[in-house]
Each structure stands twice: as structure tokens, then as C-alpha cells.
mmCIF file of the C-alpha atoms, coordinates in Angstrom:
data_MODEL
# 
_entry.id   MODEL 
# 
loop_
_atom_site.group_PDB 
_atom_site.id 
_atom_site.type_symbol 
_atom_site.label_atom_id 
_atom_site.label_alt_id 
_atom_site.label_comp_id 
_atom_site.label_asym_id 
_atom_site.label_entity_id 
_atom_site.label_seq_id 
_atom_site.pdbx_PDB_ins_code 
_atom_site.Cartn_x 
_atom_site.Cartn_y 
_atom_site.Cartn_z 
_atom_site.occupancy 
_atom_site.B_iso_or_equiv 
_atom_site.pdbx_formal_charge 
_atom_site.auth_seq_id 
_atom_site.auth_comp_id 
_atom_site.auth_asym_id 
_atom_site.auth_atom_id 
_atom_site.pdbx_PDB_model_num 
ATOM 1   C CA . UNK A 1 1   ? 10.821  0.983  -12.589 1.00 0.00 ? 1   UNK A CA 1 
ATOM 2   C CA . UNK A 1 2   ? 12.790  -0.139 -9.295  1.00 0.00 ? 2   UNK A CA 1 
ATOM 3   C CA . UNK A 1 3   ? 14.775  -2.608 -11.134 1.00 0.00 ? 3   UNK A CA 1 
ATOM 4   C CA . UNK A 1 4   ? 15.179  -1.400 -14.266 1.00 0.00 ? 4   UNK A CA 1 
ATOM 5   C CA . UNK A 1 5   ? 16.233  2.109  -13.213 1.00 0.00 ? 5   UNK A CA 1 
ATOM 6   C CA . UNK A 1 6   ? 19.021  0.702  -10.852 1.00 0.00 ? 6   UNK A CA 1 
ATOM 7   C CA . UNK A 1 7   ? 21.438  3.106  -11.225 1.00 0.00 ? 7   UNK A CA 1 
ATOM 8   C CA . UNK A 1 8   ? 19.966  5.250  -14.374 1.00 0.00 ? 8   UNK A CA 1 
ATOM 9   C CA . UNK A 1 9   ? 18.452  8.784  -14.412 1.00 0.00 ? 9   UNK A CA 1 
ATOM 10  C CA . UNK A 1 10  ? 15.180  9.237  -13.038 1.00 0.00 ? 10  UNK A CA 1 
ATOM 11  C CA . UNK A 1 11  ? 14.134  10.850 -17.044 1.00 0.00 ? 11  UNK A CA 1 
ATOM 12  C CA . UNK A 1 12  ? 15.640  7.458  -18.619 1.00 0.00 ? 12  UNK A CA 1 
ATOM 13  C CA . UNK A 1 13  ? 13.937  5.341  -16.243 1.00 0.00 ? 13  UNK A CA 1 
ATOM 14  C CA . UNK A 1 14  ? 10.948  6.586  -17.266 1.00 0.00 ? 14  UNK A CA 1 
ATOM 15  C CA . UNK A 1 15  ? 11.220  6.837  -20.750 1.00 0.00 ? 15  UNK A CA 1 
ATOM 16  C CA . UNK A 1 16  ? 11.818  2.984  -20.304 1.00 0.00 ? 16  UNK A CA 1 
ATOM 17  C CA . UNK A 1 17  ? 9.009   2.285  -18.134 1.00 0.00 ? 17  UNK A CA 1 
ATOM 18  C CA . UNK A 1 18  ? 6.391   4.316  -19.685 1.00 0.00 ? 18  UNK A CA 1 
ATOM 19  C CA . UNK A 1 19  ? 7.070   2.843  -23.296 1.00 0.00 ? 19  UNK A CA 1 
ATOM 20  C CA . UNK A 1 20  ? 6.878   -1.033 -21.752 1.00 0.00 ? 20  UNK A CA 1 
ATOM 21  C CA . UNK A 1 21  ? 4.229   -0.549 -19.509 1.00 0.00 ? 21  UNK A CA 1 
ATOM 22  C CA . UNK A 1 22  ? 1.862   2.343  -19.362 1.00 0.00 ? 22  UNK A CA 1 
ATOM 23  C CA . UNK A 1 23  ? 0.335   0.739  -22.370 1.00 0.00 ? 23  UNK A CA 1 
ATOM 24  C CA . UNK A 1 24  ? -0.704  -1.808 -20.177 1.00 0.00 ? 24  UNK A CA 1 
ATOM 25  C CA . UNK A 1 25  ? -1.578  -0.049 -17.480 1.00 0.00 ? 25  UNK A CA 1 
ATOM 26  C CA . UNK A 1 26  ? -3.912  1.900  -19.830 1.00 0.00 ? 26  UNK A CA 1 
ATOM 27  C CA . UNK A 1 27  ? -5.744  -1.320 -20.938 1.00 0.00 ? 27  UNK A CA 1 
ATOM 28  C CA . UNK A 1 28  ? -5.978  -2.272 -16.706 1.00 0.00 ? 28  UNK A CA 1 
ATOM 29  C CA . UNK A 1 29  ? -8.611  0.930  -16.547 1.00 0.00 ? 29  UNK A CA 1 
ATOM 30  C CA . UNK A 1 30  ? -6.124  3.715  -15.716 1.00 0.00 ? 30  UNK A CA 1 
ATOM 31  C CA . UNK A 1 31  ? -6.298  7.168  -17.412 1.00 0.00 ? 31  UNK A CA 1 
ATOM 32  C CA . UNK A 1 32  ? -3.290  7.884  -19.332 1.00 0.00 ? 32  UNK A CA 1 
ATOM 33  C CA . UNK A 1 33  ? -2.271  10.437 -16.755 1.00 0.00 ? 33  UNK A CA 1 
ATOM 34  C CA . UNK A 1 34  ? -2.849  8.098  -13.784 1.00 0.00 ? 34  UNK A CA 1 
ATOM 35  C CA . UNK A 1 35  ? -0.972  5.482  -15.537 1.00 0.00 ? 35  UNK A CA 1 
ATOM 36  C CA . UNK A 1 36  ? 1.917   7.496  -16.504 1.00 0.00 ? 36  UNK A CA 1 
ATOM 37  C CA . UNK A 1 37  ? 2.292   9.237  -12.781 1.00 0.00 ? 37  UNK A CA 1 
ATOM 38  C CA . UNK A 1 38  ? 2.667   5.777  -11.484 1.00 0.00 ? 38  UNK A CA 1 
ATOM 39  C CA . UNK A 1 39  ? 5.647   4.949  -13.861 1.00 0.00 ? 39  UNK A CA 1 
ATOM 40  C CA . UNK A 1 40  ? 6.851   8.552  -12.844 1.00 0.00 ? 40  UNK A CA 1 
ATOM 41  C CA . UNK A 1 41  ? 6.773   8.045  -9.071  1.00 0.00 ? 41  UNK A CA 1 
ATOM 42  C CA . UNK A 1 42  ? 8.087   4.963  -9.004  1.00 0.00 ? 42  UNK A CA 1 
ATOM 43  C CA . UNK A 1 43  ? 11.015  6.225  -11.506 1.00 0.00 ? 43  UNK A CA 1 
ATOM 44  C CA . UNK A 1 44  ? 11.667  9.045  -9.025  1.00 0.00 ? 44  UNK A CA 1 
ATOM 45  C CA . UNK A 1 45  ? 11.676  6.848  -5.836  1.00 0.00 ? 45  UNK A CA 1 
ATOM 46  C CA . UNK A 1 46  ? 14.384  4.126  -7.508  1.00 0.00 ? 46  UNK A CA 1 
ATOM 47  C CA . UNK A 1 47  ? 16.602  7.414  -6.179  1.00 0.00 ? 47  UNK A CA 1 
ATOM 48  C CA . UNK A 1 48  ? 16.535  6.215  -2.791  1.00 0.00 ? 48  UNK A CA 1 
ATOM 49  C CA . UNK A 1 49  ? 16.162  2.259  -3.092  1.00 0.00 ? 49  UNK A CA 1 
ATOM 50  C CA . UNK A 1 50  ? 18.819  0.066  -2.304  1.00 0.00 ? 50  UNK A CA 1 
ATOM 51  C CA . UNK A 1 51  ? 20.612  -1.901 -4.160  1.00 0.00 ? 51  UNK A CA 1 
ATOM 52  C CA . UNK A 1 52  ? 22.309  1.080  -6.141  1.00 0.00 ? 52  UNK A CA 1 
ATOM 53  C CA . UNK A 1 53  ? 19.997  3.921  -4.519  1.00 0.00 ? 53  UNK A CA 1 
ATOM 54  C CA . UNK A 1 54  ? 22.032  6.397  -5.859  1.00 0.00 ? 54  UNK A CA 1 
ATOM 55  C CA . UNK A 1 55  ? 20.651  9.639  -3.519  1.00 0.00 ? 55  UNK A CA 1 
ATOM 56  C CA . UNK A 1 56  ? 21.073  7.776  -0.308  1.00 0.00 ? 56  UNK A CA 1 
ATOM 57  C CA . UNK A 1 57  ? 25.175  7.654  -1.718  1.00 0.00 ? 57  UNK A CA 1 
ATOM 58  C CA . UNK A 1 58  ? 25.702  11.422 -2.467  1.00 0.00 ? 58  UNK A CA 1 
ATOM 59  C CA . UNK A 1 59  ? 24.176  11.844 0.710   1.00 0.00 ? 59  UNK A CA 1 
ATOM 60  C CA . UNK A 1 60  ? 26.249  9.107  3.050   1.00 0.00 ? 60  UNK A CA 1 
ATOM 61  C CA . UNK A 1 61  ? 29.244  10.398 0.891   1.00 0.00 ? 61  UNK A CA 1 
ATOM 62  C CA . UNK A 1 62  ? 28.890  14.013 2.078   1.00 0.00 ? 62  UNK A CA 1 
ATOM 63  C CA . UNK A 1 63  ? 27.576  13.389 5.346   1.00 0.00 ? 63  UNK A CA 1 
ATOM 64  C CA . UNK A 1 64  ? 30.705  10.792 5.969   1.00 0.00 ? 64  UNK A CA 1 
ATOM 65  C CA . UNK A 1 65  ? 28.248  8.385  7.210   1.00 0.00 ? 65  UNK A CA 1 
ATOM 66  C CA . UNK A 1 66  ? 27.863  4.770  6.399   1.00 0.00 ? 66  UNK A CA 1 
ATOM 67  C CA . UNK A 1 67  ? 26.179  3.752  3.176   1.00 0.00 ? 67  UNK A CA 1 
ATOM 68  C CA . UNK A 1 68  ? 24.131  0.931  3.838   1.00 0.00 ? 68  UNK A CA 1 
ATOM 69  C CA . UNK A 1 69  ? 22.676  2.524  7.014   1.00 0.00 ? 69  UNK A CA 1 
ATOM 70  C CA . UNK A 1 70  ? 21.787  5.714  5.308   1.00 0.00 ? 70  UNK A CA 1 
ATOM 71  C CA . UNK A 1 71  ? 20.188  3.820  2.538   1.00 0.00 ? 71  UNK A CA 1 
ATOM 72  C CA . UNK A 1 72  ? 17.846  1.870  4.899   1.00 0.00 ? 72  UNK A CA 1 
ATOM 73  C CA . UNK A 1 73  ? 17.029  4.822  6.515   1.00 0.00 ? 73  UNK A CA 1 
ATOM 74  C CA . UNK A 1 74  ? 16.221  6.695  3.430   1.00 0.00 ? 74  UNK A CA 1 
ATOM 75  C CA . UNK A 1 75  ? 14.146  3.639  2.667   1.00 0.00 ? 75  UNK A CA 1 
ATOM 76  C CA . UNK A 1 76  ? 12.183  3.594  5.923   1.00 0.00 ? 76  UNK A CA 1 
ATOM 77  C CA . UNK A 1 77  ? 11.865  7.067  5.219   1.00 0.00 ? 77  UNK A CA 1 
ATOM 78  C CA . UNK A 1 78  ? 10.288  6.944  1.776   1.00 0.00 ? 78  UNK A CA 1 
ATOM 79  C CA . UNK A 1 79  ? 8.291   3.530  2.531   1.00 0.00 ? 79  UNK A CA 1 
ATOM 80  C CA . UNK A 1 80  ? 5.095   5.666  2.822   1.00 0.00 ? 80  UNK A CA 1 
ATOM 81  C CA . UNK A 1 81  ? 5.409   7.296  0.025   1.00 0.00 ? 81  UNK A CA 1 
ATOM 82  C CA . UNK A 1 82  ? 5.532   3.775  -2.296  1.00 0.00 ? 82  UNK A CA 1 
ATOM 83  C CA . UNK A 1 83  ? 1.471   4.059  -1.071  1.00 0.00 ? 83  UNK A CA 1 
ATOM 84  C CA . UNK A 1 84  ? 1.503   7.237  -3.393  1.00 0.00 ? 84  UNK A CA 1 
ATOM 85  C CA . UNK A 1 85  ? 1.397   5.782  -6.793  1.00 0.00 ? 85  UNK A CA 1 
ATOM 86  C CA . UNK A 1 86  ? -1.338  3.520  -5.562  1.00 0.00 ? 86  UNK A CA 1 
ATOM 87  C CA . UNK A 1 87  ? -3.990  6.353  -3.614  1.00 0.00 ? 87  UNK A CA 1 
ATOM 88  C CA . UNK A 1 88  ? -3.644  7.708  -7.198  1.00 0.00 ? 88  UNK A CA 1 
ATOM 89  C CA . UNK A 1 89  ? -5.305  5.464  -8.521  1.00 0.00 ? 89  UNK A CA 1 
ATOM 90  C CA . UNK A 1 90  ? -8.059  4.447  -5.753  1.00 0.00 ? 90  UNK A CA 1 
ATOM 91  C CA . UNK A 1 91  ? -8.280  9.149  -5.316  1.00 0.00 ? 91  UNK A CA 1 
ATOM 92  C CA . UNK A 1 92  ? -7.736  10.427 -8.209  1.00 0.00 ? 92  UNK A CA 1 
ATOM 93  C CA . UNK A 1 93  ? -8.450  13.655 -6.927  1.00 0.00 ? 93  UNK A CA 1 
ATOM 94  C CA . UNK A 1 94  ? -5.157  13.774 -5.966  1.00 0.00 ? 94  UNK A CA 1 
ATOM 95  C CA . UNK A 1 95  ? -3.878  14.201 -9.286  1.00 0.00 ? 95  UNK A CA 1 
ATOM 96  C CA . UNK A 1 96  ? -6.910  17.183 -9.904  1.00 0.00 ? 96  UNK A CA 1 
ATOM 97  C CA . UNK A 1 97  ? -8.878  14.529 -12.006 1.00 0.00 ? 97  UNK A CA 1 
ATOM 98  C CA . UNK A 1 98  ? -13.075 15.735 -11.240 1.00 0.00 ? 98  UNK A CA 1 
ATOM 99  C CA . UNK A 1 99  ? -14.545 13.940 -8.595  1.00 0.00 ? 99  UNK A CA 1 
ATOM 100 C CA . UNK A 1 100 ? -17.919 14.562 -7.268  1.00 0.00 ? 100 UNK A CA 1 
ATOM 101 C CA . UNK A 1 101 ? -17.892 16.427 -4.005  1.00 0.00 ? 101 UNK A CA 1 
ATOM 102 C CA . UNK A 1 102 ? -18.518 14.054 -1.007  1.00 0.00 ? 102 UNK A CA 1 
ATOM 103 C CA . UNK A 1 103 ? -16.541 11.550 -2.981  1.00 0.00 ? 103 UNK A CA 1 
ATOM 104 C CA . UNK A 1 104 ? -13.414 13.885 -3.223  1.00 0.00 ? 104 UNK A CA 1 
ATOM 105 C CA . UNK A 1 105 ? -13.036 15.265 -0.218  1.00 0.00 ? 105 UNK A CA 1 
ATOM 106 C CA . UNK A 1 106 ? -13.835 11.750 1.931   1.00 0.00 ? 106 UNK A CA 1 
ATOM 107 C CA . UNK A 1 107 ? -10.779 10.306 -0.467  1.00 0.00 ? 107 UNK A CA 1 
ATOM 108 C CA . UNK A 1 108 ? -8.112  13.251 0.143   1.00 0.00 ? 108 UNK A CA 1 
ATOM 109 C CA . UNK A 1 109 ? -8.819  12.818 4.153   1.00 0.00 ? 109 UNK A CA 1 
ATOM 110 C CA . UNK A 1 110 ? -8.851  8.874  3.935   1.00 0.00 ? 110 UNK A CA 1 
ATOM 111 C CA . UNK A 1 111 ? -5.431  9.393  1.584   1.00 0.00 ? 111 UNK A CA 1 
ATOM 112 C CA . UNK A 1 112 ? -3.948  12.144 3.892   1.00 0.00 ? 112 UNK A CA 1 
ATOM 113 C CA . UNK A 1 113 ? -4.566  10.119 7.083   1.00 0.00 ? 113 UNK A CA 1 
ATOM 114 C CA . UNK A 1 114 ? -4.003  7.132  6.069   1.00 0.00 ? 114 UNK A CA 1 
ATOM 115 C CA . UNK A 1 115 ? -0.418  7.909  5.115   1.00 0.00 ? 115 UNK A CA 1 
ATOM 116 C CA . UNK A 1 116 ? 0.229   9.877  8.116   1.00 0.00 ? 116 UNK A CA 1 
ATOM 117 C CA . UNK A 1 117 ? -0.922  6.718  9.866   1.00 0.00 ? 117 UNK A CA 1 
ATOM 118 C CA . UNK A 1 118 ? 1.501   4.733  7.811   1.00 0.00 ? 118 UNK A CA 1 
ATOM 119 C CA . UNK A 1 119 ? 4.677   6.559  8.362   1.00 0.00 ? 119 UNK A CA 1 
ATOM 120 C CA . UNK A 1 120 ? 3.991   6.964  12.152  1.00 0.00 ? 120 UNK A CA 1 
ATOM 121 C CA . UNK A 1 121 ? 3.603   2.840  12.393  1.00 0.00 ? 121 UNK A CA 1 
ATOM 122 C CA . UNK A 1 122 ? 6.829   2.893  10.203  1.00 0.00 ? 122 UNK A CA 1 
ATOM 123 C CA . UNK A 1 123 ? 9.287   5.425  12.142  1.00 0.00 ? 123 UNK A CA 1 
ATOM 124 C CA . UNK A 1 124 ? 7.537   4.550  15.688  1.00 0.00 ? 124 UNK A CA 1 
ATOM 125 C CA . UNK A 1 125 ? 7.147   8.372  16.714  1.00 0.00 ? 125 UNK A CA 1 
ATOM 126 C CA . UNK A 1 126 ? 4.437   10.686 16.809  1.00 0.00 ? 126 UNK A CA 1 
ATOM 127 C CA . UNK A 1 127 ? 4.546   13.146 19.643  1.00 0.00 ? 127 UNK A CA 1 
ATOM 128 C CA . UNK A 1 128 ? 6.213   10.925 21.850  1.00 0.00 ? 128 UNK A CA 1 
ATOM 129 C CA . UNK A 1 129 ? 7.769   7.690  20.928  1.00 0.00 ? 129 UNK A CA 1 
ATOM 130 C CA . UNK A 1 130 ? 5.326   4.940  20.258  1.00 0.00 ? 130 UNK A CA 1 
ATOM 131 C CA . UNK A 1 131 ? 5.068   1.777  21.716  1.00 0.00 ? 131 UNK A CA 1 
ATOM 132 C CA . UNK A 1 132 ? 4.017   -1.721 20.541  1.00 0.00 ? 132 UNK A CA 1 
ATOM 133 C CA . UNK A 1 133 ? 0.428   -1.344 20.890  1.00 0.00 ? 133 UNK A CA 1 
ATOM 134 C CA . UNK A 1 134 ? 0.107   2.048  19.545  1.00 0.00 ? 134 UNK A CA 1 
ATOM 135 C CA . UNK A 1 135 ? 2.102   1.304  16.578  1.00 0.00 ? 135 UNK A CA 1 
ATOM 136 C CA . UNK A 1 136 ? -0.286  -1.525 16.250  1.00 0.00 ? 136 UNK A CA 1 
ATOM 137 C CA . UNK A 1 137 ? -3.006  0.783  16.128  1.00 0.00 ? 137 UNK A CA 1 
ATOM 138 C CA . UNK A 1 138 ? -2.017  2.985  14.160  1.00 0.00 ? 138 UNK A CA 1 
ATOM 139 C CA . UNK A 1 139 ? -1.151  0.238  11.298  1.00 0.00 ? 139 UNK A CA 1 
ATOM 140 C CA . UNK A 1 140 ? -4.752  -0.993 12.179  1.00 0.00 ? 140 UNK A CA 1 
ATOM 141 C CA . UNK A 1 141 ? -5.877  2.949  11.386  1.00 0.00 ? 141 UNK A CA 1 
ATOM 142 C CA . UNK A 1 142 ? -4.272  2.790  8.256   1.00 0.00 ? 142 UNK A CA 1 
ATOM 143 C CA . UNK A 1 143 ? -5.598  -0.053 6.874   1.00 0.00 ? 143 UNK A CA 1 
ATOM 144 C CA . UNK A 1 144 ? -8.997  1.178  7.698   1.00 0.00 ? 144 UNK A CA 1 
ATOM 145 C CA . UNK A 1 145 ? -8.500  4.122  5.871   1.00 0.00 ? 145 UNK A CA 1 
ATOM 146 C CA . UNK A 1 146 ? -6.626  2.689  2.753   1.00 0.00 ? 146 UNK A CA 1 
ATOM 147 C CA . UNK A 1 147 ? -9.275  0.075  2.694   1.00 0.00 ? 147 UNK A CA 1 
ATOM 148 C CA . UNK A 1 148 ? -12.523 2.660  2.418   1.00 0.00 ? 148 UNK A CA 1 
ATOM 149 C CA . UNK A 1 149 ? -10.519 4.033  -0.444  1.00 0.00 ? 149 UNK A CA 1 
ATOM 150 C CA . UNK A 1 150 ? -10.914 0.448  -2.090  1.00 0.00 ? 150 UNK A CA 1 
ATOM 151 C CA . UNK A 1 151 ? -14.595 -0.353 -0.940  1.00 0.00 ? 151 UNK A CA 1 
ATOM 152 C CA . UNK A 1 152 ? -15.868 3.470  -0.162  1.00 0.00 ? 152 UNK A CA 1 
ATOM 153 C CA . UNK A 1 153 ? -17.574 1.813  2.794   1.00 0.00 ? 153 UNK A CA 1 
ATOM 154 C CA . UNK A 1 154 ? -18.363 4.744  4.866   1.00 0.00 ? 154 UNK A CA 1 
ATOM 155 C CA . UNK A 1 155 ? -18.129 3.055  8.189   1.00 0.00 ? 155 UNK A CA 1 
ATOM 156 C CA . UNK A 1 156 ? -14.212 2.260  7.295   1.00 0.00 ? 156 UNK A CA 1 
ATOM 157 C CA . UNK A 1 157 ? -13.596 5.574  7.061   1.00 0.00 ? 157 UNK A CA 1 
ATOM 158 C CA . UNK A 1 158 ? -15.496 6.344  9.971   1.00 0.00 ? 158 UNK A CA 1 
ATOM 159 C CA . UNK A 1 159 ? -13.841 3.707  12.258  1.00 0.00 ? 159 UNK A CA 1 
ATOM 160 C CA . UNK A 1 160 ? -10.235 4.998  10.720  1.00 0.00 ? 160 UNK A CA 1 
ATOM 161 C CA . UNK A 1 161 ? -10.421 8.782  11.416  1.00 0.00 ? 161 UNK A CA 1 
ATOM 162 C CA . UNK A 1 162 ? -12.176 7.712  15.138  1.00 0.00 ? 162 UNK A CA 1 
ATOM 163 C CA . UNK A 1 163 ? -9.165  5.528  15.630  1.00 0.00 ? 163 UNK A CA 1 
ATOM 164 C CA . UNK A 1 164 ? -6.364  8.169  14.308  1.00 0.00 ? 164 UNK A CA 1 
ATOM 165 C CA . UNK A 1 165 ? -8.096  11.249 17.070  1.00 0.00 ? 165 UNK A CA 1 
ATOM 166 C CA . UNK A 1 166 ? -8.239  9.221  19.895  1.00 0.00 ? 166 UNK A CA 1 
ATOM 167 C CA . UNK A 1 167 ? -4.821  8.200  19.077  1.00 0.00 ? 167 UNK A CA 1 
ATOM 168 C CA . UNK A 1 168 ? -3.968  11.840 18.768  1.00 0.00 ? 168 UNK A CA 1 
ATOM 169 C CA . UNK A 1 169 ? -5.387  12.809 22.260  1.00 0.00 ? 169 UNK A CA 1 
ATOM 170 C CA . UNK A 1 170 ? -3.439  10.524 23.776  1.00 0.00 ? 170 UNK A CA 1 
ATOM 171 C CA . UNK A 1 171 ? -0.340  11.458 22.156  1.00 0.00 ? 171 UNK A CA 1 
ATOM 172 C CA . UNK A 1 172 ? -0.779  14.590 22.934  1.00 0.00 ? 172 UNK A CA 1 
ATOM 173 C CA . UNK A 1 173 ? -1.776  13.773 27.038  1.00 0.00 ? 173 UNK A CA 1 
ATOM 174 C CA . UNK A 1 174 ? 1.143   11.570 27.219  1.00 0.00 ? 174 UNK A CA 1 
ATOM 175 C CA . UNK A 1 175 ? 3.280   14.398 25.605  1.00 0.00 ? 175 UNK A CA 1 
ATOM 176 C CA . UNK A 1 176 ? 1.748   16.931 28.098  1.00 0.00 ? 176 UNK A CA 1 
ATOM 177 C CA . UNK A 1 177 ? 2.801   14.481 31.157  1.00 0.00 ? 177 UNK A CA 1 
ATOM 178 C CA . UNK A 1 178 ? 6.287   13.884 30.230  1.00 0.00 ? 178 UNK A CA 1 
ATOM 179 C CA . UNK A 1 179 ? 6.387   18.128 30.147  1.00 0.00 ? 179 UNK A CA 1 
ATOM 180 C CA . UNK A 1 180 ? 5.203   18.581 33.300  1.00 0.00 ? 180 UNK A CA 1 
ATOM 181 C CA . UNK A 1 181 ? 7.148   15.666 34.799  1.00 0.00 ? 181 UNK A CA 1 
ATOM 182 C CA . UNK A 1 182 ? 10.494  16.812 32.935  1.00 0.00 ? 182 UNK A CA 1 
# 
């Protein structure tokens, strides 16, 4: 969808897309809807990928900003949300298909964490800005909670949202000590 829709619509993008490969993606396992909110996401998000990334050069064009550096920084600013397409298919509560209960609501706060943990290790700022080592950990908190969503091993999960609240605490101390310092 990426590099097809270089350039095109978002609505002929995914005309394209879903008539080549939803099929497919059926025959892979996927519900029709799953399959076909995939090819929609990744339709929509062509907006903002470079080469052409179309919405990144409205957007340098009325800001008066450079192009290339407002594309890669609508790009780091989207990167979390190519994971998306994928929880939908590992939660598929997400997209309101039935779920039983424990199963449900252990995937929407592995899914909501995880991401949050993914675009913190991308733009390097939480409360405060993030070093080395907490970025680090919070890529290491992600990919405990993205993996339980693969393997619905309970301790990843476990591990994951232990990892993201003591990460939070001391986020929130540091944050609290640069206050009363400043």
C-alpha cells in the first residue's frame, strides 16, 4: 500500500490494495474485516511516508519549513502507529471483534502500553527527556508487551506493565526534581 499509493488518494490506494491482496490475506487466517483494516491503515499512512508523502508537503508548504525535515519528522511521528495494523490482528478487540473477557482486556492494556512504550523509545521524551538507558528500557517494555500479544504468556505481560510503572515513577521523581531545582 506504501508503494503503490505513492502519490495517489488514500480511497484509490485502497481500492488497489484490497482487490490484490486482501484475498490473500483472507486465506493467511484474517477475518475479512481484519484483513481489509490492514490494507486501510496502511493506505491512510502512505499520507505521511516519504518518498512522495504527500501530507508532510501541504504541511512544510504552509508552514514554510523544509520538506524533507518535516517529512522525517512526520515519519518518526507516525512510526508507532505502523504497529497498528499489526495489534489488529494479534487484539482483535480493537476492532470490536468478541473476545472473551480476561483475554480482551489483558490485549487492549498490552496494545495500549505497548505503543505508548514504542513512541516514547522513538521521540526520546516522556516527562522529561529520556536518556540512553531509559529509552533502552522502554524499547525492552515494548517488546515485552507486543510479544505476550503473540504468545499470551502471562508473565510477559506481567514483566512489561512492571517495567512501564517503575519507569513512570521515575519519570515522574525526576520531573518533580528538576521543579523544585528550577
Amino acid at each position: 500500500a506504501i508503494i503503490l499509493g505513492s502519490g495517489m488518494p488514500t480511497t484509490a490506494v485502497y481500492i488497489i490494495v484490497a482487490l490484490v491482496a486482501a484475498p490473500a490475506l483472507v486465506k493467511m487466517g484474517l477475518s475479512l474485516l481484519q484483513a481489509h483494516f490492514f490494507l486501510f491503515y496502511f493506505a491512510c499512512l502512505n499520507f505521511v511516508t516519504p518518498p512522495v508523502a504527500i501530507g508532510s508537503l501541504l504541511a512544510a508548504k504552509i508552514a514554510g519549513a523544509n520538506y524533507l525535515k518535516t517529512s522525517f519528522e512526520a515519519v518518526k511521528a507516525a512510526l508507532g502507529g505502523f504497529a497498528v495494523p499489526f495489534l489488529i490482528i494479534f487484539c482483535p478487540v480493537l476492532i470490536l471483534q468478541p473476545q472473551p473477557f480476561l483475554t480482551a482486556a489483558t490485549g487492549l492494556l498490552a496494545s495500549l502500553l505497548g505503543l505508548v512504550a514504542l513512541q516514547l523509545t522513538l521521540t526520546r521524551q516522556f516527562l522529561t527527556r529520556l536518556d540512553i538507558s531509559r529509552t533502552a528500557f522502554f524499547a525492552a517494555t515494548s517488546v515485552l508487551l507486543f510479544s505476550f500479544l503473540l504468545h499470551r504468556n502471562y508473565f510477559l505481560l506481567a514483566a512489561g506493565v512492571a517495567l512501564f510503572i517503575i519507569l513512570t515513577l521515575e519519570q515522574r521523581r525526576k520531573r518533580q526534581r528538576l521543579a523544585v531545582t528550577a
